[in-house]
Coordinates of N, CA, C and O in Angstrom, one line a residue:
M1 N -19.9 34.1 95.4 CA -21.1 33.6 94.8 C -20.7 32.7 93.6 O -19.9 33.0 92.8
N2 N -21.4 31.5 93.5 CA -21.1 30.5 92.5 C -22.1 30.6 91.4 O -23.3 30.2 91.5
F3 N -21.7 31.2 90.3 CA -22.6 31.4 89.1 C -22.8 30.1 88.4 O -23.6 30.0 87.5
D4 N -22.0 29.1 88.7 CA -22.2 27.8 88.1 C -23.0 26.8 88.9 O -22.9 25.6 88.7
D5 N -23.8 27.3 89.8 CA -24.6 26.5 90.7 C -25.5 25.7 89.9 O -26.2 26.1 88.9
S6 N -25.6 24.4 90.2 CA -26.5 23.5 89.4 C -27.9 23.8 89.5 O -28.7 23.5 88.6
R7 N -28.4 24.5 90.5 CA -29.8 25.0 90.6 C -30.1 26.0 89.5 O -31.1 26.0 88.9
L8 N -29.1 26.9 89.2 CA -29.3 27.8 88.1 C -29.3 27.1 86.8 O -30.0 27.5 85.9
T9 N -28.4 26.1 86.6 CA -28.3 25.3 85.4 C -29.7 24.6 85.2 O -30.2 24.6 84.1
A10 N -30.2 24.0 86.2 CA -31.5 23.3 86.1 C -32.6 24.2 85.6 O -33.4 23.8 84.7
I11 N -32.8 25.3 86.3 CA -33.9 26.2 85.9 C -33.6 26.8 84.5 O -34.6 27.0 83.7
G12 N -32.4 27.1 84.2 CA -32.0 27.6 82.9 C -32.3 26.6 81.8 O -32.9 27.0 80.7
L13 N -32.0 25.4 82.0 CA -32.3 24.3 81.0 C -33.8 24.1 80.8 O -34.3 24.0 79.7
L14 N -34.5 24.1 81.9 CA -35.9 24.0 81.9 C -36.6 25.1 81.1 O -37.5 24.8 80.2
T15 N -36.1 26.3 81.3 CA -36.7 27.5 80.6 C -36.4 27.4 79.1 O -37.2 27.6 78.3
E16 N -35.1 27.0 78.8 CA -34.7 26.9 77.4 C -35.5 25.8 76.7 O -36.0 25.9 75.5
V17 N -35.7 24.6 77.4 CA -36.5 23.5 76.8 C -37.9 23.9 76.5 O -38.5 23.7 75.5
H18 N -38.5 24.5 77.5 CA -39.9 25.0 77.4 C -40.1 25.9 76.2 O -40.9 25.8 75.4
S19 N -39.2 26.9 76.2 CA -39.3 27.9 75.1 C -39.1 27.2 73.7 O -39.8 27.5 72.7
G20 N -38.1 26.4 73.6 CA -37.8 25.7 72.4 C -39.0 24.8 71.9 O -39.4 24.7 70.7
L21 N -39.6 24.1 72.9 CA -40.7 23.2 72.6 C -41.9 24.0 72.1 O -42.6 23.7 71.1
M22 N -42.2 25.1 72.8 CA -43.4 25.9 72.4 C -43.2 26.5 71.0 O -44.1 26.6 70.2
N23 N -41.9 26.9 70.7 CA -41.6 27.4 69.3 C -41.8 26.3 68.3 O -42.3 26.6 67.2
R24 N -41.4 25.1 68.6 CA -41.6 24.0 67.7 C -43.0 23.6 67.5 O -43.4 23.3 66.4
F25 N -43.8 23.7 68.5 CA -45.2 23.3 68.4 C -46.1 24.4 67.8 O -47.2 24.1 67.2
Q26 N -45.7 25.6 67.8 CA -46.6 26.7 67.4 C -47.1 26.6 66.0 O -48.3 26.9 65.7
P27 N -46.2 26.3 65.0 CA -46.8 26.2 63.6 C -47.9 25.2 63.4 O -48.9 25.5 62.7
V28 N -47.8 24.1 64.1 CA -48.9 23.1 63.9 C -50.2 23.6 64.6 O -51.3 23.5 64.0
L29 N -50.1 24.2 65.8 CA -51.2 24.8 66.5 C -51.8 25.9 65.6 O -53.1 26.0 65.5
S30 N -51.0 26.8 65.2 CA -51.5 27.9 64.4 C -52.2 27.5 63.1 O -53.2 28.0 62.7
A31 N -51.7 26.5 62.4 CA -52.3 25.9 61.2 C -53.7 25.4 61.5 O -54.6 25.4 60.7
A32 N -53.9 25.0 62.8 CA -55.2 24.5 63.2 C -56.1 25.6 63.8 O -57.2 25.3 64.2
G33 N -55.6 26.8 63.7 CA -56.4 27.9 64.2 C -56.4 28.0 65.8 O -57.4 28.5 66.3
L34 N -55.4 27.5 66.4 CA -55.4 27.4 67.9 C -54.1 28.2 68.4 O -53.0 27.9 68.0
S35 N -54.4 29.0 69.4 CA -53.2 29.6 70.1 C -52.8 28.6 71.2 O -53.5 27.5 71.4
E36 N -51.7 28.8 71.8 CA -51.2 27.9 72.9 C -52.3 27.8 74.0 O -52.5 26.6 74.4
I37 N -52.9 28.8 74.4 CA -53.9 28.7 75.5 C -55.2 28.1 75.0 O -55.8 27.4 75.7
D38 N -55.5 28.3 73.7 CA -56.7 27.6 73.2 C -56.5 26.1 73.2 O -57.3 25.3 73.6
F39 N -55.3 25.7 72.8 CA -55.0 24.3 72.7 C -55.0 23.7 74.2 O -55.5 22.6 74.4
E40 N -54.3 24.4 75.1 CA -54.3 23.9 76.5 C -55.7 23.8 77.0 O -56.0 22.8 77.7
T41 N -56.6 24.7 76.7 CA -57.9 24.6 77.2 C -58.7 23.4 76.6 O -59.3 22.7 77.4
V42 N -58.7 23.3 75.3 CA -59.4 22.2 74.7 C -58.8 20.8 75.0 O -59.6 19.8 75.2
I43 N -57.5 20.7 75.2 CA -56.9 19.4 75.5 C -57.2 19.0 77.0 O -57.5 17.9 77.3
R44 N -57.3 20.0 77.8 CA -57.6 19.8 79.2 C -59.1 19.3 79.3 O -59.4 18.4 80.1
L45 N -60.0 20.0 78.6 CA -61.4 19.5 78.5 C -61.5 18.1 78.0 O -62.2 17.3 78.5
A46 N -60.8 17.8 76.9 CA -60.8 16.5 76.3 C -60.4 15.4 77.2 O -60.9 14.3 77.2
R47 N -59.4 15.7 78.1 CA -58.8 14.7 79.0 C -59.5 14.7 80.4 O -59.1 14.0 81.3
S48 N -60.6 15.5 80.5 CA -61.3 15.5 81.8 C -62.6 14.6 81.8 O -63.1 14.3 80.7
P49 N -63.0 14.2 83.0 CA -64.3 13.4 83.0 C -65.4 14.1 82.3 O -65.6 15.3 82.4
Q50 N -66.1 13.4 81.4 CA -67.2 13.9 80.6 C -66.8 15.0 79.7 O -67.6 15.7 79.2
Q51 N -65.5 15.2 79.5 CA -64.9 16.2 78.6 C -65.5 17.6 79.0 O -65.8 18.4 78.1
R52 N -65.5 17.8 80.3 CA -66.0 19.2 80.8 C -65.3 19.4 82.1 O -64.9 18.5 82.8
L53 N -65.2 20.7 82.4 CA -64.7 21.2 83.7 C -65.5 22.4 84.2 O -66.0 23.2 83.4
R54 N -65.6 22.5 85.5 CA -66.2 23.8 86.1 C -65.3 24.9 85.6 O -64.1 24.7 85.5
M55 N -65.9 26.0 85.3 CA -65.1 27.2 84.9 C -64.0 27.5 85.9 O -62.9 27.8 85.5
S56 N -64.3 27.4 87.2 CA -63.3 27.7 88.2 C -62.2 26.7 88.2 O -61.0 27.1 88.4
D57 N -62.5 25.4 88.0 CA -61.4 24.4 87.9 C -60.6 24.6 86.6 O -59.3 24.5 86.7
L58 N -61.2 25.0 85.5 CA -60.5 25.3 84.3 C -59.5 26.5 84.5 O -58.4 26.4 84.1
A59 N -60.0 27.5 85.2 CA -59.1 28.6 85.5 C -57.9 28.2 86.4 O -56.8 28.6 86.1
A60 N -58.2 27.4 87.4 CA -57.1 26.9 88.2 C -56.1 26.0 87.5 O -54.9 26.2 87.6
Q61 N -56.6 25.2 86.6 CA -55.7 24.3 85.8 C -54.8 25.1 84.9 O -53.7 24.8 84.7
T62 N -55.4 26.1 84.3 CA -54.6 26.9 83.3 C -53.9 28.1 83.9 O -53.1 28.7 83.2
E63 N -54.1 28.3 85.1 CA -53.6 29.5 85.9 C -54.0 30.8 85.3 O -53.3 31.8 85.3
L64 N -55.2 30.8 84.6 CA -55.8 32.0 84.2 C -56.7 32.6 85.3 O -57.2 31.8 86.1
S65 N -56.9 33.9 85.3 CA -57.8 34.5 86.2 C -59.2 34.1 85.7 O -59.4 33.5 84.6
T66 N -60.2 34.3 86.6 CA -61.6 33.9 86.2 C -62.0 34.7 84.9 O -62.7 34.2 84.0
S67 N -61.6 36.0 84.9 CA -62.0 36.8 83.7 C -61.2 36.3 82.5 O -61.7 36.3 81.4
G68 N -60.0 35.9 82.7 CA -59.1 35.4 81.6 C -59.7 34.1 81.0 O -59.8 33.9 79.8
V69 N -60.1 33.2 81.8 CA -60.7 31.9 81.3 C -62.0 32.2 80.7 O -62.4 31.5 79.7
T70 N -62.8 33.2 81.2 CA -64.1 33.5 80.6 C -63.8 34.0 79.1 O -64.5 33.6 78.2
R71 N -62.8 34.9 78.9 CA -62.5 35.4 77.6 C -62.1 34.2 76.6 O -62.5 34.2 75.5
V72 N -61.3 33.3 77.1 CA -60.8 32.2 76.3 C -62.0 31.3 75.9 O -62.2 31.0 74.8
V73 N -62.9 31.0 76.9 CA -64.0 30.2 76.7 C -65.0 30.9 75.7 O -65.6 30.3 74.8
D74 N -65.2 32.2 75.9 CA -66.0 33.0 75.0 C -65.6 32.8 73.6 O -66.4 32.6 72.6
R75 N -64.3 33.0 73.4 CA -63.7 32.9 72.0 C -63.9 31.5 71.4 O -64.3 31.3 70.3
L76 N -63.6 30.5 72.2 CA -63.7 29.1 71.8 C -65.2 28.7 71.6 O -65.5 27.9 70.7
E77 N -66.1 29.3 72.3 CA -67.5 29.1 72.2 C -68.0 29.7 70.8 O -68.8 29.1 70.1
R78 N -67.5 30.9 70.5 CA -67.8 31.5 69.2 C -67.4 30.7 68.0 O -68.0 30.6 67.0
E79 N -66.3 30.0 68.2 CA -65.7 29.1 67.2 C -66.4 27.7 67.2 O -66.1 26.9 66.3
G80 N -67.3 27.5 68.2 CA -68.0 26.2 68.2 C -67.2 25.1 68.8 O -67.7 23.9 68.7
L81 N -66.1 25.4 69.4 CA -65.2 24.3 70.0 C -65.6 23.9 71.4 O -65.3 22.8 71.9
V82 N -66.2 24.8 72.1 CA -66.6 24.7 73.5 C -68.0 25.2 73.7 O -68.4 26.1 73.0
R83 N -68.7 24.6 74.6 CA -70.0 25.2 75.0 C -70.1 25.3 76.5 O -69.4 24.6 77.2
R84 N -70.9 26.2 77.0 CA -71.1 26.4 78.4 C -72.3 25.5 78.8 O -73.3 25.5 78.1
E85 N -72.2 25.0 80.0 CA -73.3 24.2 80.6 C -73.6 24.7 82.0 O -72.6 24.9 82.7
A86 N -74.8 24.8 82.3 CA -75.2 25.2 83.7 C -75.0 24.1 84.6 O -75.1 22.9 84.3
C87 N -74.6 24.4 85.9 CA -74.4 23.4 86.9 C -75.8 23.1 87.5 O -76.4 24.1 88.0
A88 N -76.3 21.9 87.5 CA -77.6 21.6 88.1 C -77.7 21.8 89.6 O -78.7 22.1 90.1
S89 N -76.6 21.6 90.3 CA -76.6 21.7 91.7 C -76.2 23.0 92.3 O -76.4 23.3 93.5
D90 N -75.6 23.9 91.5 CA -75.2 25.2 91.9 C -75.3 26.2 90.8 O -74.5 26.3 89.9
R91 N -76.4 27.0 90.9 CA -76.6 27.9 89.8 C -75.6 29.0 89.6 O -75.5 29.7 88.6
R92 N -74.7 29.2 90.6 CA -73.6 30.1 90.5 C -72.5 29.6 89.6 O -71.6 30.3 89.1
A93 N -72.4 28.3 89.5 CA -71.3 27.6 88.7 C -71.8 27.2 87.3 O -72.9 27.0 87.1
S94 N -70.8 27.2 86.4 CA -71.0 26.7 85.1 C -69.8 25.8 84.7 O -68.8 25.9 85.2
Y95 N -70.1 25.1 83.6 CA -69.0 24.2 83.1 C -68.7 24.7 81.7 O -69.5 25.3 81.0
A96 N -67.4 24.4 81.3 CA -67.0 24.5 79.9 C -66.9 23.1 79.4 O -66.3 22.2 80.1
A97 N -67.6 22.8 78.3 CA -67.6 21.4 77.8 C -67.1 21.4 76.3 O -67.4 22.3 75.6
L98 N -66.3 20.4 76.0 CA -65.8 20.3 74.6 C -67.0 19.8 73.7 O -67.8 19.0 74.1
T99 N -67.1 20.5 72.6 CA -68.1 20.1 71.6 C -67.6 19.1 70.6 O -66.4 18.8 70.6
D100 N -68.5 18.5 69.8 CA -68.0 17.6 68.7 C -67.0 18.3 67.8 O -66.0 17.7 67.4
A101 N -67.3 19.6 67.5 CA -66.4 20.3 66.6 C -65.0 20.5 67.3 O -64.0 20.5 66.7
G102 N -65.0 20.7 68.6 CA -63.8 20.8 69.4 C -63.0 19.6 69.4 O -61.8 19.5 69.2
R103 N -63.7 18.4 69.5 CA -63.0 17.1 69.5 C -62.5 16.9 68.1 O -61.3 16.4 68.0
E104 N -63.2 17.2 67.1 CA -62.7 17.1 65.7 C -61.5 17.9 65.4 O -60.5 17.5 64.8
R105 N -61.5 19.1 65.9 CA -60.3 20.0 65.8 C -59.1 19.4 66.4 O -58.0 19.4 65.9
L106 N -59.3 18.9 67.7 CA -58.2 18.2 68.3 C -57.7 17.0 67.6 O -56.5 16.8 67.4
E107 N -58.6 16.2 67.1 CA -58.3 15.0 66.3 C -57.5 15.3 65.1 O -56.6 14.6 64.6
S108 N -57.8 16.5 64.5 CA -57.1 16.9 63.3 C -55.7 17.4 63.6 O -54.8 17.2 62.8
V109 N -55.4 18.0 64.7 CA -54.1 18.6 65.1 C -53.2 17.6 65.8 O -52.0 17.7 65.7
L110 N -53.8 16.6 66.5 CA -53.0 15.7 67.3 C -52.0 14.9 66.6 O -50.8 14.8 67.1
P111 N -52.3 14.3 65.4 CA -51.2 13.5 64.8 C -49.9 14.3 64.5 O -48.8 13.9 64.8
D112 N -50.0 15.6 64.0 CA -48.8 16.4 63.8 C -48.2 16.9 65.1 O -47.0 16.9 65.2
H113 N -49.0 17.2 66.1 CA -48.5 17.6 67.4 C -47.8 16.5 68.0 O -46.7 16.7 68.6
L114 N -48.4 15.3 68.0 CA -47.7 14.2 68.7 C -46.4 13.8 67.9 O -45.4 13.4 68.6
R115 N -46.4 14.0 66.6 CA -45.1 13.7 65.9 C -44.1 14.7 66.3 O -42.9 14.3 66.6
D116 N -44.4 16.0 66.5 CA -43.5 17.0 67.0 C -43.0 16.6 68.4 O -41.8 16.7 68.7
I117 N -43.9 16.2 69.3 CA -43.5 15.8 70.6 C -42.6 14.6 70.6 O -41.5 14.6 71.3
E118 N -42.9 13.7 69.8 CA -42.0 12.5 69.7 C -40.6 12.8 69.1 O -39.6 12.4 69.6
E119 N -40.6 13.7 68.1 CA -39.3 14.0 67.4 C -38.4 14.8 68.3 O -37.1 14.6 68.2
C120 N -38.9 15.7 69.1 CA -38.0 16.6 69.8 C -38.1 16.5 71.3 O -37.5 17.4 72.0
F121 N -38.8 15.5 71.8 CA -39.0 15.4 73.3 C -39.0 14.0 73.7 O -38.0 13.4 74.0
T122 N -40.2 13.4 73.7 CA -40.3 12.0 74.3 C -39.5 11.0 73.6 O -39.0 10.0 74.2
G123 N -39.4 11.1 72.3 CA -38.6 10.1 71.5 C -37.1 10.2 71.7 O -36.4 9.2 71.4
L124 N -36.6 11.2 72.4 CA -35.2 11.3 72.7 C -34.9 10.5 74.0 O -33.7 10.4 74.4
L125 N -35.9 10.1 74.7 CA -35.7 9.4 76.0 C -36.1 7.9 75.8 O -37.1 7.6 75.2
G126 N -35.4 7.0 76.5 CA -35.7 5.6 76.6 C -37.0 5.5 77.5 O -37.3 6.4 78.2
S127 N -37.7 4.4 77.4 CA -38.9 4.2 78.1 C -38.7 4.4 79.6 O -39.5 5.0 80.3
G128 N -37.6 3.8 80.2 CA -37.3 4.0 81.6 C -37.1 5.5 82.0 O -37.5 6.0 83.0
E129 N -36.3 6.1 81.1 CA -36.0 7.6 81.3 C -37.3 8.4 81.2 O -37.5 9.3 82.1
L130 N -38.2 8.1 80.3 CA -39.4 8.8 80.2 C -40.3 8.6 81.4 O -40.8 9.6 82.0
E131 N -40.4 7.4 81.9 CA -41.2 7.1 83.1 C -40.6 7.9 84.3 O -41.4 8.5 85.1
T132 N -39.3 7.9 84.5 CA -38.7 8.6 85.6 C -38.9 10.1 85.4 O -39.2 10.8 86.4
F133 N -38.7 10.6 84.2 CA -38.9 12.0 83.9 C -40.3 12.5 84.2 O -40.5 13.5 84.9
L134 N -41.3 11.7 83.8 CA -42.7 12.1 84.1 C -43.0 12.1 85.6 O -43.7 13.0 86.1
K135 N -42.4 11.1 86.3 CA -42.6 11.0 87.8 C -42.0 12.3 88.4 O -42.6 12.9 89.3
S136 N -40.8 12.7 87.9 CA -40.1 13.9 88.5 C -40.9 15.1 88.2 O -41.1 16.0 89.0
L137 N -41.4 15.2 86.9 CA -42.2 16.4 86.6 C -43.5 16.5 87.4 O -43.8 17.6 87.9
R138 N -44.1 15.4 87.7 CA -45.4 15.4 88.5 C -45.0 15.9 89.9 O -45.8 16.6 90.5
K139 N -43.9 15.4 90.4 CA -43.5 15.7 91.8 C -43.3 17.3 91.9 O -43.7 17.9 92.9
I140 N -42.6 17.8 90.9 CA -42.4 19.3 90.9 C -43.7 20.0 90.7 O -44.0 21.0 91.4
R141 N -44.5 19.6 89.7 CA -45.8 20.2 89.4 C -46.7 20.3 90.6 O -47.3 21.3 90.8
D142 N -46.7 19.2 91.4 CA -47.6 19.2 92.5 C -47.2 20.2 93.6 O -48.1 20.6 94.4
V143 N -46.0 20.6 93.6 CA -45.6 21.7 94.5 C -45.8 23.1 93.9 O -46.3 24.0 94.6
V144 N -45.4 23.3 92.7 CA -45.5 24.6 92.1 C -46.9 25.0 91.5 O -47.2 26.1 91.3
R145 N -47.6 23.9 91.1 CA -49.0 24.2 90.5 C -50.0 23.1 91.1 O -50.4 22.3 90.4
P146 N -50.3 23.2 92.4 CA -51.1 22.2 93.0 C -52.5 22.1 92.4 O -53.2 21.1 92.6
C147 N -52.9 23.2 91.7 CA -54.3 23.2 91.1 C -54.3 22.7 89.7 O -55.3 22.8 89.0
A148 N -53.2 22.2 89.2 CA -53.1 21.8 87.8 C -54.0 20.6 87.5 O -54.3 20.4 86.3
T149 N -54.5 20.0 88.5 CA -55.5 18.9 88.2 C -56.8 19.2 88.9 O -57.6 18.2 89.2
A150 N -57.1 20.4 89.1 CA -58.4 20.8 89.8 C -59.6 20.2 88.9 O -59.6 20.3 87.7
G151 N -60.5 19.6 89.6 CA -61.7 19.0 89.0 C -61.5 17.6 88.6 O -62.5 16.9 88.3
A152 N -60.3 17.1 88.7 CA -60.0 15.6 88.5 C -60.4 14.9 89.8 O -60.2 15.5 90.9
A153 N -60.8 13.7 89.8 CA -61.2 13.0 90.9 C -60.1 12.9 92.0 O -60.4 13.1 93.2
E154 N -58.8 12.8 91.6 CA -57.8 12.7 92.6 C -57.2 14.1 93.0 O -56.2 14.2 93.8
S155 N -57.8 15.2 92.6 CA -57.2 16.5 92.8 C -57.2 16.8 94.3 O -58.2 16.5 95.0
T156 N -56.2 17.5 94.8 CA -56.1 18.0 96.2 C -56.1 19.5 96.2 O -55.8 20.1 97.2
C157 N -56.5 20.1 95.1 CA -56.5 21.5 95.0 C -57.6 22.1 95.9 O -58.7 21.7 95.8
P158 N -57.3 23.1 96.7 CA -58.4 23.7 97.5 C -59.2 24.6 96.6 O -58.6 25.6 96.1
T159 N -60.4 24.3 96.3 CA -61.2 25.1 95.4 C -62.3 25.8 96.2 O -62.5 25.5 97.4
E160 N -63.0 26.7 95.5 CA -64.1 27.4 96.2 C -65.1 26.5 96.8 O -65.6 26.8 97.9
R161 N -65.4 25.4 96.1 CA -66.5 24.5 96.7 C -66.1 23.8 98.0 O -66.9 23.3 98.7
E162 N -64.7 23.8 98.2 CA -64.2 23.1 99.4 C -64.0 24.1 100.5 O -63.7 23.8 101.6
A163 N -64.1 25.4 100.2 CA -63.8 26.4 101.2 C -64.9 26.4 102.2 O -66.1 26.1 102.0
P164 N -64.6 26.8 103.5 CA -65.6 26.9 104.5 C -66.7 27.9 104.2 O -66.5 28.9 103.5
A165 N -67.9 27.6 104.6 CA -69.0 28.5 104.3 C -68.8 29.8 105.0 O -68.3 29.9 106.1
R166 N -69.2 30.9 104.4 CA -69.1 32.2 104.9 C -70.3 32.6 105.7 O -71.4 32.3 105.3
S167 N -70.1 33.2 106.9 CA -71.3 33.6 107.6 C -71.6 35.0 107.5 O -70.9 35.8 106.9

């Protein structure tokens, strides 16, 4: 058995980088009163069409269970960062939408967060390297997390609304 296998090195480096980045980002997020999952939720909403997502799509994107995403949205709703909206075409569905206060919170945290990203991640790569790296990450993401873009126009994630009707 080869313990120096490059596949082990690749996953080990990816794990170390992810852990290191999250540790680096945490103080800025905490100062803004956001946990990692809170930030992921509000930034996904901010970057979505109409700054909202179906709750099922938000759960798929964050890899939370439906009850887990409900708890996160409940907390963010109490803080005034997110609101729920009923779906006009399907009364069983609802949306999580970013509020003005949520947008303001993101706008307050993003300059420091982007500085951290630049200093310890993207700024270490040349523009060609970054473009290639992003392409590679998307290629891997599309295999390991096909629902990461659920609710986006180009998403190919099989969602409940695309499932065959039950008889």
